[in-house]
XYZ file of C-alpha atoms in Angstrom:
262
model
C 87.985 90.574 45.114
C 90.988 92.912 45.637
C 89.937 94.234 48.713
C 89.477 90.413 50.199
C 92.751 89.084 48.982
C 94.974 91.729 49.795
C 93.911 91.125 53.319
C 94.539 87.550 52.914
C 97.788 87.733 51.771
C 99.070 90.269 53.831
C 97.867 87.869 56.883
C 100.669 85.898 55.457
C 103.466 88.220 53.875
C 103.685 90.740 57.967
C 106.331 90.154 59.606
C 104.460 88.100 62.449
C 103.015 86.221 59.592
C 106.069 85.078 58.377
C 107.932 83.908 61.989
C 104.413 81.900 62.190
C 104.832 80.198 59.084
C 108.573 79.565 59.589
C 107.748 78.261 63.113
C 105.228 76.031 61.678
C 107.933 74.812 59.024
C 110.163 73.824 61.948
C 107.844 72.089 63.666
C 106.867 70.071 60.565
C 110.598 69.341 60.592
C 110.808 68.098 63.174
C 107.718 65.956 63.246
C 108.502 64.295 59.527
C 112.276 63.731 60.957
C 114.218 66.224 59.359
C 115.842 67.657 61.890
C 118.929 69.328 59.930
C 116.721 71.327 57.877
C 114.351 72.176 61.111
C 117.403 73.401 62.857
C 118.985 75.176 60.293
C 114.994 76.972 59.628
C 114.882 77.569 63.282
C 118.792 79.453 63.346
C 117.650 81.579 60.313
C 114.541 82.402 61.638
C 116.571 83.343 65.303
C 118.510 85.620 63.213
C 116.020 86.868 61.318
C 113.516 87.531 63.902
C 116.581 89.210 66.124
C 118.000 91.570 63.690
C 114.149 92.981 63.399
C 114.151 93.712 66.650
C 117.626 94.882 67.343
C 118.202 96.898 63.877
C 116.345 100.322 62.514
C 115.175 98.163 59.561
C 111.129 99.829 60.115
C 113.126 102.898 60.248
C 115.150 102.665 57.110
C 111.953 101.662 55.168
C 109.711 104.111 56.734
C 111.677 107.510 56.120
C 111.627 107.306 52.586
C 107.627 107.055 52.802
C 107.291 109.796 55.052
C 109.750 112.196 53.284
C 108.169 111.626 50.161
C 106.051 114.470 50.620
C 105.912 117.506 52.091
C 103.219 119.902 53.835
C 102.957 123.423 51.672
C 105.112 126.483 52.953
C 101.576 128.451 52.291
C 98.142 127.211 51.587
C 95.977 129.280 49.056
C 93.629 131.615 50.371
C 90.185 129.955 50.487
C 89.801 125.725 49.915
C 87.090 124.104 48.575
C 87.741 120.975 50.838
C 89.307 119.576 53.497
C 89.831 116.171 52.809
C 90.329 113.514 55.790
C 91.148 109.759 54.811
C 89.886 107.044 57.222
C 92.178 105.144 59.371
C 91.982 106.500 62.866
C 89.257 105.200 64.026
C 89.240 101.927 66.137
C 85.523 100.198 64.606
C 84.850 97.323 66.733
C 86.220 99.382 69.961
C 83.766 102.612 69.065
C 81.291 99.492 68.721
C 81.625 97.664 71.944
C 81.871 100.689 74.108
C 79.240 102.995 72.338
C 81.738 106.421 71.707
C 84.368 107.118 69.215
C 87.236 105.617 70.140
C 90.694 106.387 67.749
C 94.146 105.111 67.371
C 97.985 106.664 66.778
C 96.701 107.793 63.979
C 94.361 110.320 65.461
C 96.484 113.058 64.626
C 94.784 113.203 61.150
C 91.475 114.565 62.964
C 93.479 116.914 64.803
C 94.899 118.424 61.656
C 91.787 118.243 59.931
C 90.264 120.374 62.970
C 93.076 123.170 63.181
C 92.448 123.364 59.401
C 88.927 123.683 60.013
C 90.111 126.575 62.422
C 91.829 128.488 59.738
C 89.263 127.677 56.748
C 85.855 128.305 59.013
C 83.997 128.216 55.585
C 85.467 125.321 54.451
C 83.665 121.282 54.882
C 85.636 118.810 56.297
C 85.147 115.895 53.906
C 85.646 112.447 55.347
C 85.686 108.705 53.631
C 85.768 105.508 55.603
C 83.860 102.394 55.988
C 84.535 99.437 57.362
C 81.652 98.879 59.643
C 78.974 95.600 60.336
C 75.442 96.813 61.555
C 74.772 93.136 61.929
C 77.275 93.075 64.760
C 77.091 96.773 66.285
C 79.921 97.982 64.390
C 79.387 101.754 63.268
C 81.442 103.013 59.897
C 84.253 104.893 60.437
C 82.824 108.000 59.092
C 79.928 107.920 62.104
C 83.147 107.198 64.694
C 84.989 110.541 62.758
C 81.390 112.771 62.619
C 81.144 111.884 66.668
C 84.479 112.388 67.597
C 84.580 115.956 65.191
C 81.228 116.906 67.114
C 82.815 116.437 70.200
C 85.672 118.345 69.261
C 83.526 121.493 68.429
C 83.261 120.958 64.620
C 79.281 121.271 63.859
C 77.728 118.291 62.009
C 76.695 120.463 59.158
C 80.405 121.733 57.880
C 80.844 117.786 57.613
C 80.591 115.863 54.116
C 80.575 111.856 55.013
C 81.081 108.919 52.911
C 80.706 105.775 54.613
C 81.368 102.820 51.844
C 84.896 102.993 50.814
C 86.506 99.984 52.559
C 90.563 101.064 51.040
C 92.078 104.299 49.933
C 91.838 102.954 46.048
C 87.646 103.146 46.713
C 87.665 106.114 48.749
C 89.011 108.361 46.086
C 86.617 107.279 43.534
C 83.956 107.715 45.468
C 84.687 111.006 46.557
C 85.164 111.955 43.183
C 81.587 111.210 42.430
C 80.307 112.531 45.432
C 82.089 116.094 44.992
C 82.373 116.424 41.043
C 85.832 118.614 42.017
C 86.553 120.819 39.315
C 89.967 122.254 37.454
C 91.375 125.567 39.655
C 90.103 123.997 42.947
C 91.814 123.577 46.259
C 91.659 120.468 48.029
C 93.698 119.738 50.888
C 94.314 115.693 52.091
C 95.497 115.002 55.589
C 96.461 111.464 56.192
C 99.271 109.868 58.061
C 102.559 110.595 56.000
C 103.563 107.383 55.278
C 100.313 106.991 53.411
C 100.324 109.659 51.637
C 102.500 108.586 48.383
C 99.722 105.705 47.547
C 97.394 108.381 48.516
C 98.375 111.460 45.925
C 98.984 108.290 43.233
C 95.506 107.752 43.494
C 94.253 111.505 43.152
C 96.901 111.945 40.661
C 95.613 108.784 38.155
C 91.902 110.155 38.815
C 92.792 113.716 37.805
C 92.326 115.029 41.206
C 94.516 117.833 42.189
C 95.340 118.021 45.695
C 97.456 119.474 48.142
C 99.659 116.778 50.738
C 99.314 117.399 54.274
C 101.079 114.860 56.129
C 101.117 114.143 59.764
C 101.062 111.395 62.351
C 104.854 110.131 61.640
C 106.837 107.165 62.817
C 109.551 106.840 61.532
C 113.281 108.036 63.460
C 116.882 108.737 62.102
C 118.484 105.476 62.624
C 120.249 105.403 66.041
C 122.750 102.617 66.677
C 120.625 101.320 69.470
C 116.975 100.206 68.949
C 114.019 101.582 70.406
C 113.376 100.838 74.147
C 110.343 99.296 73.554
C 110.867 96.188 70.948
C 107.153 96.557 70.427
C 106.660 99.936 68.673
C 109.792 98.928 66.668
C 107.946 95.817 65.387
C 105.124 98.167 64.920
C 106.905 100.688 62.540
C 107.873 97.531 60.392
C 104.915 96.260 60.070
C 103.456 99.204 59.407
C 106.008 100.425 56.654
C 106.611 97.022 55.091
C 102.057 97.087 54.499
C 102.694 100.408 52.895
C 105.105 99.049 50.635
C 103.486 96.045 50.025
C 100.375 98.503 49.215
C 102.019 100.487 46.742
C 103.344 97.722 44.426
C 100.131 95.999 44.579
C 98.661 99.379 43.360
C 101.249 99.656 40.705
C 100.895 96.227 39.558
C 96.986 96.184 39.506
C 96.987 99.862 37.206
C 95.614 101.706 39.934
C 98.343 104.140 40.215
C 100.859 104.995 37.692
C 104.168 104.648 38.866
C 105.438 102.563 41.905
C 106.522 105.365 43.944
C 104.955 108.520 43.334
C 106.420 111.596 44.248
C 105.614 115.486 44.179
């Protein structure tokens, strides 16, 4: 149930949610003849919609995510795991056109492979779902074991999990799957501004792990926006679902404080 209504709401709550419902509200203004509130809906929403576009405001909330944590100045020695979280891969795409196909995110196999590099005795552990056999759609974990395979990373130094549908699922799942114990070393590579929900979640289940961030977004505000108005509604949206994630998290006991930290 909590998997199905986050989505819903967060349909409603993104930005481009929002200008659709307060686009519909002017319109129903001006159908049911009340034009002074329409208008006045329709300047806010002007402004509104403008200052997104013109102002770091994905910026400003997206820094603080990405900050939060840090990658190591020195790993330990040997690692039990190296820990991948699903998000890169593009399902219905891999689907339609029959190979792995990823998205900006795809730094996180990159990472996981240079790791791989360094730790040559270590698996590469990797949770993701997502997929629909009814409709051709593979599970993110088969997109991430074809797209490792081409990459030169052998099928058997992979450990897959192909159920969890959100990061909340995919740590719990791992954890039975893997039984860690205390004085391990796992390492978790996702994109940075995930990884504060992320290590919330290892840290309530009594998983220790080490951060390593990548695949960032977020600039120093500038006083000029970004050339391309599209990536800076992208970097909103993105940050604001983060945030949106984490006090959802919080508020449903499945991490322990809003914004968790090192």
């Amino acid at each position: 149930m909590f998997f199905f209504l986050s989505k819903l709401i967060w349909f409603f709550i993104q930005p481009l949610g929002v200008l659709l419902l307060a686009l519909l509200a002017v319109m129903a203004g001006f159908l049911f003849r009340s034009r002074r509130l329409a208008r006045r809906l329709a300047i806010a929403t002007a402004i509104g919609f403008a200052a997104i576009c013109l102002l770091p405001v994905g910026d400003l909330i997206m820094l603080p995510l990405e900050n939060r944590f840090q990658k190591p100045d020195r790993l330990p020695a040997t690692l039990d795991g190296i820990i991948v979280l699903g998000g890169a891969e593009e399902n219905r795409m891999s689907g339609a056109r029959g190979e792995p196909s990823l998205n900006n995110a795809a730094e996180r196999l990159f990472a996981a492979l240079d790791l791989a590099r360094r730790y040559p005795d270590t698996p590469v552990v990797f949770s993701g779902g997502l997929g629909d056999p009814w409709n051709g759609i593979p599970p993110q974990s088969d997109i991430f074991r074809d797209a490792m395979m081409m990459a030169g990373l052998p099928e058997q130094r992979m450990i897959l999990e192909g159920q969890a549908r959100n990061t909340d699922e995919t740590i719990w799942l791992l954890k039975q799957m893997l039984q860690p114990q205390a004085g391990q070393h796992w390492v978790v590579v996702t994109s940075a501004y995930h990884m504060p929900r992320s290590m919330g979640l290892f840290a309530k289940a009594g998983w220790e792990v080490v951060p390593w961030p990548v695949d960032y977004y977020g600039l120093p505000p500038q006083l000029l926006p970004r050339a391309n108005l599209v990536e800076q509604m992208a970097v909103l949206n993105i940050a604001l679902h983060e945030w949106v994630g984490l006090l959802a998290y919080w508020a449903t006991d499945r991490i322990d404080t809003l914004f968790p930290g090192p």
